[in-house]
Short mmCIF file of C-alpha atoms in Angstrom, two decimals:
data_model
loop_
_atom_site.label_atom_id
_atom_site.label_comp_id
_atom_site.label_asym_id
_atom_site.label_seq_id
_atom_site.Cartn_x
_atom_site.Cartn_y
_atom_site.Cartn_z
CA MET K 1 -31.75 29.35 17.97
CA GLY K 2 -29.79 31.41 15.35
CA PHE K 3 -28.30 30.39 11.58
CA TRP K 4 -24.53 29.67 13.56
CA GLN K 5 -26.09 28.00 16.18
CA ARG K 6 -27.75 25.39 14.23
CA VAL K 7 -24.68 24.67 11.50
CA SER K 8 -22.48 23.82 14.55
CA GLN K 9 -25.52 21.70 15.86
CA LEU K 10 -26.15 20.33 12.58
CA ASP K 11 -27.12 16.41 12.85
CA ARG K 12 -23.77 14.75 10.97
CA ARG K 13 -25.48 12.46 9.02
CA TRP K 14 -26.38 15.58 6.46
CA ILE K 15 -23.19 16.00 5.67
CA TYR K 16 -22.51 12.33 5.46
CA LEU K 17 -25.09 12.13 2.38
CA ALA K 18 -23.91 15.98 1.15
CA VAL K 19 -20.03 14.27 0.81
CA ALA K 20 -22.64 11.16 -1.05
CA LEU K 21 -24.58 13.02 -3.59
CA ALA K 22 -20.44 15.40 -3.91
CA VAL K 23 -19.40 12.21 -5.28
CA ILE K 24 -22.67 10.80 -7.18
CA PHE K 25 -23.36 13.53 -8.93
CA PRO K 26 -20.28 14.07 -11.24
CA LEU K 27 -20.21 10.20 -11.70
CA LEU K 28 -23.80 10.75 -13.08
CA VAL K 29 -22.83 14.10 -14.78
CA PRO K 30 -18.55 14.26 -16.38
CA MET K 31 -17.27 18.02 -15.37
CA LYS K 32 -14.36 16.77 -16.73
CA MET K 33 -12.31 19.48 -14.18
CA LYS K 34 -8.40 19.85 -15.23
CA LEU K 35 -6.05 18.24 -13.85
CA GLY K 36 -2.17 18.28 -13.56
CA ILE K 37 0.78 16.26 -13.61
CA THR K 38 3.33 16.02 -11.04
CA PRO K 39 7.03 15.52 -11.31
CA GLU K 40 7.59 12.49 -9.47
CA ALA K 41 4.60 10.89 -10.90
CA ARG K 42 6.42 12.00 -14.51
CA GLN K 43 9.46 10.92 -13.29
CA LEU K 44 7.93 7.63 -12.71
CA TYR K 45 6.71 7.19 -15.72
CA GLU K 46 9.93 8.54 -17.54
CA ALA K 47 12.38 6.30 -15.75
CA ILE K 48 9.76 2.86 -17.56
CA GLU K 49 9.76 4.92 -20.60
CA THR K 50 13.60 5.02 -20.82
CA LEU K 51 14.19 1.24 -20.32
CA PRO K 52 15.22 -0.65 -23.44
CA ASP K 53 12.67 -3.23 -25.20
CA SER K 54 12.51 -7.10 -23.86
CA SER K 55 13.69 -5.66 -19.92
CA VAL K 56 12.59 -7.05 -17.02
CA VAL K 57 10.57 -5.36 -14.15
CA MET K 58 9.07 -5.92 -11.39
CA LEU K 59 5.14 -5.38 -10.41
CA THR K 60 3.97 -6.29 -7.24
CA PHE K 61 0.68 -6.28 -6.38
CA ASP K 62 1.19 -5.14 -2.55
CA TYR K 63 -2.45 -3.92 -1.57
CA TYR K 64 -5.61 -4.52 0.38
CA PRO K 65 -8.90 -5.37 -1.67
CA SER K 66 -10.10 -2.24 0.65
CA THR K 67 -8.21 0.17 -1.45
CA VAL K 68 -8.30 -1.08 -4.86
CA ALA K 69 -10.14 2.71 -5.44
CA GLU K 70 -6.78 4.21 -4.98
CA THR K 71 -4.40 1.54 -6.51
CA ARG K 72 -6.10 -0.99 -9.05
CA PRO K 73 -5.72 1.86 -11.53
CA MET K 74 -2.05 2.38 -10.88
CA SER K 75 -1.67 -1.46 -11.55
CA ILE K 76 -3.60 -1.51 -14.83
CA ALA K 77 -2.03 1.55 -16.18
CA ALA K 78 1.96 0.44 -15.45
CA LEU K 79 0.55 -2.65 -17.00
CA HIS K 80 -0.75 -0.58 -19.84
CA GLN K 81 2.76 1.12 -20.29
CA MET K 82 4.96 -2.30 -19.65
CA PHE K 83 3.01 -4.51 -22.15
CA ARG K 84 3.14 -1.30 -25.14
CA LYS K 85 7.29 -0.94 -24.64
CA ASN K 86 7.46 -4.92 -24.37
CA LEU K 87 9.11 -5.39 -21.39
CA LYS K 88 8.78 -8.88 -19.38
CA VAL K 89 6.78 -8.30 -16.38
CA ILE K 90 6.98 -10.58 -13.12
CA THR K 91 4.71 -9.85 -10.07
CA MET K 92 4.38 -10.53 -6.82
CA THR K 93 2.48 -10.52 -3.52
CA THR K 94 3.16 -9.44 0.06
CA ILE K 95 -0.08 -9.55 0.67
CA PRO K 96 -2.57 -13.01 1.91
CA LEU K 97 -5.86 -10.98 1.81
CA GLY K 98 -6.95 -10.47 -1.47
CA GLY K 99 -3.40 -9.73 -2.98
CA PRO K 100 -2.88 -13.12 -4.94
CA SER K 101 -6.23 -13.31 -6.80
CA MET K 102 -6.50 -9.84 -7.55
CA ALA K 103 -2.60 -10.09 -8.93
CA ASP K 104 -3.97 -12.95 -11.14
CA ARG K 105 -7.35 -11.24 -12.42
CA THR K 106 -4.95 -8.31 -13.51
CA MET K 107 -2.19 -9.96 -15.37
CA LYS K 108 -4.81 -12.22 -16.74
CA LEU K 109 -7.10 -9.21 -18.62
CA MET K 110 -4.26 -7.16 -19.43
CA GLY K 111 -1.69 -10.00 -20.61
CA ASP K 112 -4.69 -10.56 -22.50
CA LEU K 113 -5.49 -7.56 -23.71
CA TYR K 114 -1.90 -7.33 -25.33
CA HIS K 115 -1.55 -10.98 -26.31
CA LYS K 116 0.94 -11.58 -24.19
CA THR K 117 2.21 -15.05 -23.44
CA TYR K 118 2.64 -15.86 -19.44
CA GLY K 119 5.89 -18.09 -19.29
CA VAL K 120 7.26 -15.84 -21.82
CA ASP K 121 5.76 -12.08 -21.04
CA TYR K 122 4.80 -11.95 -17.68
CA VAL K 123 5.38 -14.29 -14.68
CA ASN K 124 3.04 -14.07 -11.26
CA LEU K 125 4.39 -15.73 -8.44
CA GLY K 126 1.97 -15.19 -6.05
CA TYR K 127 2.09 -14.82 -2.99
CA LYS K 128 4.98 -16.08 -0.34
CA ALA K 129 4.69 -15.55 3.68
CA ASN K 130 7.48 -13.31 5.86
CA TYR K 131 8.32 -11.01 3.34
CA THR K 132 11.03 -9.88 5.18
CA ALA K 133 13.05 -13.14 4.37
CA VAL K 134 11.39 -12.94 1.10
CA LEU K 135 12.51 -9.79 -0.12
CA LEU K 136 16.46 -10.81 1.17
CA GLY K 137 16.14 -13.89 -0.54
CA MET K 138 15.23 -12.86 -3.89
CA GLY K 139 18.18 -11.11 -3.84
CA SER K 140 20.43 -14.55 -3.87
CA SER K 141 18.36 -16.22 -5.88
CA ILE K 142 14.49 -15.74 -6.88
CA GLU K 143 13.99 -19.32 -6.90
CA SER K 144 14.96 -20.26 -3.87
CA ILE K 145 11.94 -18.29 -2.44
CA TYR K 146 9.19 -19.19 -5.21
CA PRO K 147 10.47 -23.11 -6.73
CA SER K 148 7.11 -22.82 -8.22
CA ASP K 149 4.59 -19.75 -9.85
CA GLN K 150 1.18 -18.27 -8.62
CA TYR K 151 0.06 -21.64 -10.22
CA GLY K 152 2.29 -24.43 -9.18
CA THR K 153 4.25 -24.72 -11.95
CA PRO K 154 8.10 -24.99 -11.19
CA LEU K 155 10.32 -21.90 -11.59
CA ALA K 156 12.99 -23.71 -14.29
CA ASN K 157 10.00 -24.55 -17.05
CA LEU K 158 8.99 -21.33 -16.98
CA PRO K 159 10.99 -19.39 -20.20
CA LEU K 160 11.33 -15.62 -18.58
CA MET K 161 12.64 -17.09 -15.08
CA GLN K 162 15.31 -19.29 -16.61
CA THR K 163 16.91 -15.64 -17.56
CA VAL K 164 16.11 -14.31 -14.20
CA LYS K 165 18.27 -15.84 -10.95
CA ASN K 166 17.53 -11.93 -8.85
CA TYR K 167 17.60 -8.29 -8.71
CA ASP K 168 20.97 -8.56 -10.81
CA GLN K 169 18.24 -9.46 -14.17
CA ILE K 170 15.36 -6.22 -12.83
CA SER K 171 15.58 -2.82 -13.83
CA PHE K 172 13.00 -1.88 -12.20
CA ILE K 173 10.94 -2.26 -9.88
CA PHE K 174 7.35 -0.40 -9.35
CA ILE K 175 5.53 -1.51 -5.97
CA VAL K 176 2.14 -0.41 -5.60
CA ALA K 177 1.62 -0.73 -1.91
CA ASP K 178 -1.17 0.57 0.24
CA ASN K 179 1.17 -0.85 3.76
CA GLY K 180 4.78 0.16 4.91
CA ILE K 181 6.41 -2.49 2.98
CA VAL K 182 7.46 0.13 0.54
CA ASP K 183 9.57 1.23 3.59
CA ASN K 184 11.10 -2.70 3.03
CA TRP K 185 11.99 -2.71 -0.96
CA ILE K 186 13.86 0.57 -0.15
CA SER K 187 15.42 -0.23 2.92
CA ILE K 188 16.10 -4.06 1.78
CA VAL K 189 15.60 -3.88 -1.64
CA ASN K 190 17.29 -0.52 -3.13
CA ALA K 191 19.87 -0.16 -0.27
CA GLN K 192 21.47 -3.20 -0.87
CA PHE K 193 20.90 -4.51 -4.22
CA SER K 194 21.15 -1.23 -5.93
CA THR K 195 17.46 -1.75 -7.66
CA PRO K 196 16.29 0.94 -8.93
CA MET K 197 12.56 1.34 -7.93
CA GLY K 198 9.35 3.79 -7.71
CA ALA K 199 6.18 3.16 -6.25
CA GLY K 200 2.45 4.08 -6.32
CA VAL K 201 1.07 4.17 -2.66
CA THR K 202 -2.62 5.53 -0.99
CA ALA K 203 -2.83 8.89 -0.10
CA VAL K 204 -2.60 8.17 3.46
CA MET K 205 1.41 7.02 2.96
CA ALA K 206 1.79 9.13 0.30
CA PRO K 207 3.15 12.35 2.16
CA LYS K 208 5.76 10.03 4.39
CA PHE K 209 7.29 8.96 1.09
CA TYR K 210 7.61 12.35 -0.54
CA SER K 211 11.70 12.38 0.99
CA TYR K 212 12.74 9.31 -0.42
CA VAL K 213 12.21 10.30 -3.62
CA GLN K 214 14.23 13.55 -2.47
CA ALA K 215 17.08 11.63 -0.93
CA LYS K 216 17.02 10.04 -4.55
CA GLN K 217 16.33 6.55 -2.88
CA MET K 218 12.94 5.76 -4.92
CA THR K 219 13.04 7.43 -9.02
CA GLY K 220 9.13 8.43 -8.42
CA LEU K 221 5.61 8.25 -6.88
CA LEU K 222 2.29 8.31 -7.22
CA GLY K 223 -0.04 9.25 -4.10
CA GLY K 224 -3.81 8.05 -4.03
CA MET K 225 -6.86 7.96 -6.62
CA LYS K 226 -4.98 11.51 -7.63
CA GLY K 227 -1.31 9.72 -8.82
CA ALA K 228 -3.24 7.34 -10.61
CA ALA K 229 -5.23 9.93 -12.21
CA GLU K 230 -2.07 11.28 -13.77
CA TYR K 231 -0.53 8.00 -14.93
CA GLU K 232 -3.29 7.44 -16.55
CA MET K 233 -2.75 10.50 -18.20
CA LEU K 234 1.06 9.65 -18.31
CA VAL K 235 0.13 6.16 -20.70
CA ASN K 236 -3.00 8.36 -21.82
CA LYS K 237 -5.57 5.69 -21.06
CA PRO K 238 -8.42 6.88 -19.28
CA ALA K 239 -10.38 4.82 -16.48
CA MET K 240 -11.85 4.63 -13.00
CA ALA K 241 -9.15 6.97 -11.50
CA LEU K 242 -9.33 9.60 -14.46
CA ILE K 243 -13.59 8.80 -14.02
CA GLY K 244 -13.05 9.78 -9.96
CA MET K 245 -10.92 13.17 -9.28
CA ASP K 246 -14.05 14.74 -10.51
CA SER K 247 -15.94 14.04 -6.94
CA GLN K 248 -12.64 13.47 -5.69
CA SER K 249 -12.89 17.26 -6.06
CA LEU K 250 -16.35 18.15 -5.64
CA ALA K 251 -15.75 16.60 -2.11
CA HIS K 252 -12.93 18.51 -1.11
CA LEU K 253 -14.65 21.83 -2.00
CA LEU K 254 -17.39 21.01 -0.12
CA ILE K 255 -15.40 19.39 2.98
CA ILE K 256 -13.46 22.59 2.45
CA GLY K 257 -16.96 24.48 2.82
CA PHE K 258 -17.81 22.22 6.02
CA VAL K 259 -14.62 22.91 7.72
CA ILE K 260 -14.81 27.18 6.95
CA ALA K 261 -18.71 26.75 8.14
CA GLY K 262 -17.81 24.98 10.99
CA ASN K 263 -15.04 27.06 12.39
CA VAL K 264 -17.33 30.31 11.41
CA ALA K 265 -20.28 28.93 13.25
CA TYR K 266 -17.98 28.08 16.39
CA PHE K 267 -16.39 31.54 16.75
CA ALA K 268 -20.52 33.47 16.48
CA THR K 269 -21.55 31.32 18.65
CA ARG K 270 -19.05 31.42 21.22
CA LYS K 271 -19.05 35.34 20.83
CA LYS K 272 -22.66 35.16 22.09
CA LYS K 273 -21.99 33.26 24.73
CA GLU K 274 -19.60 34.89 25.79
CA SER K 275 -21.45 38.70 25.90
CA LYS K 276 -24.34 36.74 27.13
CA GLY K 277 -22.21 35.08 30.02
CA MET O 1 -21.70 -17.55 -10.36
CA GLU O 2 -20.32 -13.67 -10.89
CA ILE O 3 -23.69 -11.83 -11.16
CA LEU O 4 -24.48 -13.08 -7.49
CA GLY O 5 -20.99 -12.87 -6.45
CA LEU O 6 -21.98 -9.04 -7.52
CA TRP O 7 -25.52 -8.40 -6.14
CA LEU O 8 -23.39 -10.25 -3.03
CA ALA O 9 -21.03 -7.37 -2.81
CA GLY O 10 -23.57 -4.93 -3.51
CA PHE O 11 -25.87 -6.04 -0.75
CA PHE O 12 -22.61 -5.91 1.74
CA THR O 13 -21.53 -2.53 0.78
CA LEU O 14 -25.59 -0.97 1.29
CA SER O 15 -25.63 -2.74 4.79
CA LEU O 16 -21.90 -1.63 5.91
CA PHE O 17 -23.32 2.27 4.96
CA SER O 18 -26.73 1.66 6.34
CA PHE O 19 -24.44 2.45 9.99
CA LEU O 20 -23.69 6.13 8.76
CA TYR O 21 -27.73 6.28 9.62
CA LYS O 22 -27.75 4.62 12.41
CA ASP O 23 -26.86 0.52 13.90
CA ASN O 24 -28.76 -1.91 12.38
CA PRO O 25 -28.83 -5.94 11.51
CA PHE O 26 -27.76 -4.97 8.20
CA TYR O 27 -24.52 -4.00 9.16
CA GLY O 28 -24.31 -5.93 11.74
CA LEU O 29 -24.77 -9.64 9.57
CA ALA O 30 -21.18 -7.59 7.08
CA GLU O 31 -19.36 -7.14 9.63
CA HIS O 32 -19.33 -10.94 11.25
CA VAL O 33 -19.80 -12.08 7.62
CA PHE O 34 -16.41 -10.33 7.09
CA ALA O 35 -14.27 -11.00 9.58
CA GLY O 36 -15.57 -14.94 9.64
CA LEU O 37 -14.52 -14.51 5.92
CA SER O 38 -11.15 -13.02 6.89
CA ALA O 39 -10.28 -16.21 9.52
CA GLY O 40 -11.32 -18.53 7.80
CA TYR O 41 -9.27 -17.09 4.58
CA GLU O 42 -6.16 -16.88 6.61
CA VAL O 43 -6.57 -19.95 8.05
CA GLY O 44 -6.64 -21.97 5.18
CA LEU O 45 -3.88 -19.53 4.15
CA VAL O 46 -1.27 -20.03 6.01
CA TYR O 47 -2.11 -23.93 6.21
CA HIS O 48 -1.20 -23.82 2.67
CA SER O 49 1.43 -21.27 1.81
CA VAL O 50 3.54 -21.46 5.30
CA ILE O 51 3.03 -25.12 6.91
CA LEU O 52 2.98 -27.02 3.32
CA GLN O 53 5.13 -24.32 0.76
CA GLN O 54 7.56 -23.59 3.84
CA LEU O 55 8.02 -26.72 5.82
CA VAL O 56 6.10 -29.90 4.25
CA ASP O 57 6.80 -30.04 0.78
CA PRO O 58 10.99 -28.72 1.12
CA ILE O 59 10.76 -31.41 3.60
CA SER O 60 9.88 -34.08 1.50
CA GLN O 61 12.01 -32.72 -1.20
CA HIS O 62 15.11 -32.94 0.00
CA TRP O 63 14.17 -37.06 1.68
CA VAL O 64 13.31 -37.73 -1.74
CA ASN O 65 16.93 -36.52 -2.94
CA ALA O 66 18.73 -37.54 0.22
CA ALA O 67 17.07 -40.94 -0.61
CA ALA O 68 18.31 -40.87 -4.43
CA GLY O 69 21.50 -40.16 -2.91
CA ASP O 70 22.15 -36.94 -4.29
CA HIS O 71 24.62 -35.02 -1.60
CA PRO O 72 22.34 -37.13 0.73
CA GLY O 73 24.74 -35.33 3.94
CA PHE O 74 23.44 -31.57 2.60
CA HIS O 75 19.99 -32.59 2.56
CA ILE O 76 19.79 -34.51 5.50
CA MET O 77 21.79 -31.16 7.17
CA LYS O 78 18.95 -28.70 5.10
CA ILE O 79 15.93 -31.45 7.07
CA GLY O 80 17.99 -30.43 10.31
CA PHE O 81 16.94 -27.21 9.70
CA LEU O 82 13.29 -27.58 8.69
CA LEU O 83 12.60 -29.13 12.07
CA PHE O 84 14.41 -27.50 14.27
CA ALA O 85 12.58 -24.05 12.74
CA GLY O 86 9.14 -26.44 12.28
CA ALA O 87 10.11 -26.79 15.97
CA LEU O 88 10.28 -23.49 17.27
CA GLY O 89 7.07 -22.82 16.35
CA VAL O 90 5.53 -25.63 17.96
CA LEU O 91 6.80 -24.00 20.98
CA MET O 92 4.94 -21.20 20.74
CA PHE O 93 1.60 -22.76 20.97
CA ALA O 94 3.34 -23.27 24.45
CA ARG O 95 1.85 -20.44 25.63
CA PHE O 96 -2.10 -21.71 25.72
CA PHE O 97 -0.55 -23.46 28.29
CA PRO O 98 0.30 -21.12 31.54
CA LYS O 99 2.66 -23.42 33.29
CA ALA O 100 4.51 -24.38 30.93
CA SER O 101 3.90 -20.90 28.12
CA TRP O 102 7.97 -19.84 29.50
CA ILE O 103 8.76 -22.22 26.91
CA SER O 104 7.46 -19.86 24.00
CA ARG O 105 9.93 -17.17 25.25
CA TYR O 106 12.55 -19.84 23.22
CA PRO O 107 11.60 -19.25 19.36
CA LEU O 108 10.62 -15.49 20.15
CA ALA O 109 13.93 -15.07 21.46
CA PHE O 110 14.68 -16.26 18.29
CA VAL O 111 12.79 -13.84 16.72
CA MET O 112 13.32 -10.98 17.95
CA GLY O 113 17.74 -11.36 17.32
CA ASN O 114 16.73 -12.59 14.27
CA THR O 115 14.57 -9.67 13.58
CA ALA O 116 16.69 -6.89 15.43
CA GLY O 117 20.15 -8.12 13.14
CA ILE O 118 18.04 -7.58 9.52
CA TYR O 119 16.92 -4.81 10.79
CA LEU O 120 20.17 -2.90 12.32
CA MET O 121 21.67 -2.63 9.27
CA SER O 122 18.51 -2.26 6.57
CA GLU O 123 17.61 0.27 9.13
CA LEU O 124 21.22 2.04 9.68
CA HIS O 125 22.06 1.42 5.43
CA GLY O 126 18.57 2.46 3.80
CA ARG O 127 17.04 4.53 5.69
CA LEU O 128 19.17 6.93 8.36
CA ILE O 129 22.40 7.23 6.11
CA PRO O 130 20.39 7.97 3.30
CA GLN O 131 18.47 10.11 4.65
CA ILE O 132 20.99 12.55 6.46
CA ALA O 133 22.44 13.00 2.65
CA GLY O 134 19.39 13.60 1.21
CA THR O 135 20.05 17.04 3.64
CA PHE O 136 23.17 17.22 2.34
CA VAL O 137 22.54 19.71 -0.71
CA ASN O 138 22.81 23.20 -2.02
CA LEU O 139 21.57 25.69 -0.43
CA LEU O 140 22.14 28.50 -2.91
CA ASN O 141 18.23 26.64 -3.97
CA PRO O 142 15.23 27.88 -1.71
CA LEU O 143 13.82 25.08 -1.93
CA ASN O 144 17.45 23.30 -0.49
CA LEU O 145 16.78 25.66 1.84
CA ILE O 146 14.05 24.99 3.55
CA ILE O 147 14.73 21.37 3.47
CA PHE O 148 17.59 22.39 5.64
CA PHE O 149 16.32 24.15 7.84
CA GLY O 150 12.99 22.21 8.28
CA VAL O 151 15.21 19.03 9.02
CA LEU O 152 17.25 21.63 11.48
CA THR O 153 14.53 22.68 13.41
CA THR O 154 11.99 19.80 14.14
CA LEU O 155 15.63 17.84 15.11
CA ILE O 156 15.95 20.93 17.95
CA TYR O 157 12.47 20.60 18.90
CA PHE O 158 13.08 16.79 20.11
CA TYR O 159 16.26 18.07 21.70
CA PHE O 160 15.31 18.44 25.38
CA SER O 161 18.53 17.73 27.31
CA LYS O 162 18.64 20.98 27.67
CA GLU O 163 15.75 23.91 27.98
CA HIS O 164 13.89 25.74 24.82
CA THR O 165 14.81 29.28 26.00
CA GLY O 166 17.23 32.32 23.36
CA VAL O 167 18.03 30.91 20.35
CA LEU O 168 17.37 27.25 21.22
CA GLY O 169 13.93 28.31 22.36
CA GLY O 170 13.75 29.77 19.28
CA SER O 171 14.61 27.43 16.86
CA ALA O 172 12.40 24.94 18.39
CA ARG O 173 9.06 26.96 17.85
CA VAL O 174 9.76 27.34 14.21
CA GLY O 175 10.12 23.10 14.41
CA ILE O 176 7.00 23.42 15.89
CA TRP O 177 5.73 25.42 12.42
CA PHE O 178 7.81 22.75 9.96
CA ILE O 179 5.81 19.64 12.23
CA MET O 180 2.07 21.28 11.65
CA ILE O 181 3.19 22.03 7.88
CA ALA O 182 3.99 18.23 7.72
CA PHE O 183 0.34 17.15 9.80
CA GLY O 184 -1.73 19.51 7.49
CA ALA O 185 -0.18 17.69 4.40
CA HIS O 186 -0.63 14.52 6.17
CA PHE O 187 -4.31 15.36 7.17
CA GLY O 188 -5.15 16.32 3.85
CA TYR O 189 -3.97 13.31 2.27
CA THR O 190 -5.56 11.51 4.62
CA VAL O 191 -9.38 12.83 3.80
CA MET O 192 -8.12 12.75 -0.86
CA GLY O 193 -7.83 8.51 0.96
CA ARG O 194 -10.90 8.69 2.24
CA ILE O 195 -13.23 10.09 -0.27
CA SER O 196 -10.79 8.16 -2.73
CA LEU O 197 -12.24 4.57 -1.14
CA LEU O 198 -16.21 6.32 -1.26
CA ILE O 199 -15.78 6.94 -4.87
CA GLY O 200 -14.38 3.28 -5.55
CA GLN O 201 -16.76 1.70 -3.12
CA VAL O 202 -19.73 3.99 -5.26
CA GLN O 203 -18.14 3.42 -8.63
CA PHE O 204 -18.51 -0.38 -7.91
CA ILE O 205 -22.53 0.46 -7.02
CA LEU O 206 -23.03 3.16 -10.16
CA ILE O 207 -20.70 1.03 -12.98
CA ASP O 208 -19.94 -3.01 -12.08
CA TRP O 209 -23.32 -3.61 -9.76
CA LEU O 210 -26.17 -0.74 -11.41
CA LYS O 211 -24.48 -0.56 -14.52
CA LEU O 212 -26.10 2.86 -14.52
CA VAL O 213 -22.88 4.12 -15.82
CA LYS O 214 -20.91 3.25 -18.29
CA PRO O 215 -16.75 3.71 -17.63
CA GLY O 216 -15.16 6.45 -19.90
#
C-alpha cells in the first residue's frame, strides 16, 4: 500500500487525536499569535464607548450553556466596558435552559468586581417565555412583561426601573446570542422602535449577520471566539477567548493541512486506479 | 457542593468525548442523564414561568384588584382574556385523544393567525425593505459594486421562469459563484465554531477542573 493510499484510508481517530493535541498544546505553552481587530468589532465598541455617562443599556444572555466558550467571554468583556463607563445595565434572557443562571452568575460576578449596586446600577429581569411577545411588549411597557425581576422583586421597587419604562429610555441593546433570536431583535425592536443595537453571535451564525451591519440595521458584530477575543482586546481585559485563540489558529492550520492532504491523496490514488484500470 | 459539581461536569465531559473512540456505556450514561435533566428542568421552568407567572399570578392579582373595587370591570375583562388564553392552551391537549384531536386545531389556528400578523409586518419592515435598501449603494466604490452584482446575479440564479441561456445563463453562472463563496464563508465559520466548542471544554478540563493551567 502506497503512502497516499494509506493517507486516504487513515483511521479518523488519528485526526481527532491530532486536533485534540493542536488545541491542548497552546493552552499549556502559549504562543501569543497576533490577532487583528475587525471594523465590525471596533464599531460595536465605539457605539458603547460614545454613550453619555449613566446611559441605560440592555445586555441579553440569549445563549445556551453549550456555546459559552464563544458567548460568555463576549458578555464579560461587554460588562467590563459598560461598568467601567458607569452605564446602567438591564439584562434579560429568552433562553430557558441555562440562560437565567448564566445571567445571574455573570452579573453578580461583574457587579461585585466593579462595586455596583443591584437595582441602582444594574437589574436582571430574568427569563420570560414567548420571546416574540416579550420583545414586542417591552416596546410599550417593560413592567407589563416583567412585573418582577429574576428574584421576584417588583420592578416598581427597583430605582433603576423607575426611570426605564420601555425601549425609549434604552440607549443601546447589546445582544449576545447563539440562535435566530437576533433576527427578531432586529426585525421587531430595531425596525419598529429604532433602538440602536449590536450583536455578539456564535461563529456558525456570524456570516448571516454581516448583511445587517452593511444595511446599518446593526451597529457592529462579534463573530465567535475570534469576535470575543477582539472585544477582550478592545476593553483591554484579556481572558478566556484570547487564551483560546492560539488553539483556534493551530487547529485551523492543522485542518487546512488535512484538507490539502486529503485532496492530494484522493487525486493521487484516483490516478493510480485509472492507470491500473 | 461546587467541587462535586466540577467533578461531575468533568466526568460527563470525558464520558461524552469517549464516543470519539467508540460507543461505550459511559457515553450512553452521559447522554441519558443530559436528556433526562433537560426534560425535567424544562417542565419545572414552563410550570413556573408560563403557568404560574403568566396565568395564575395575573388572574389572582386582577381578582384581588377587582374585589377591592379598583375598576372592577377592567379587571374582570382582563381575567376573561387570561381564562380564554388558558382554555385555548388546554385545548391543545386534545391531540392526545384521536376522536377529539380536531379541537386542537382551534388554538393552532389562533397561534398561526397571530404569528402571521406579527411577522408579516416585522419581516417586511425589519428585513425585506432594509435589506433591499442596503443594495442601493454608491457604485463607484468597488466593494459596493461586488454587493450590487452579487445580489443581482444570485437573484437571477433563482429566477426559473425562463431557461438559463444567453445573458441570463451567464448571469446565473456568476450567481452560482457568489453562492459558492457564501457557502465557503459559512463552512469556514462553522469549523471555527466547532473548534471553539472543543477549546471551551478543554479549557474547562485544564483550567477549571484539573487546574493545570492558570488563566491569563
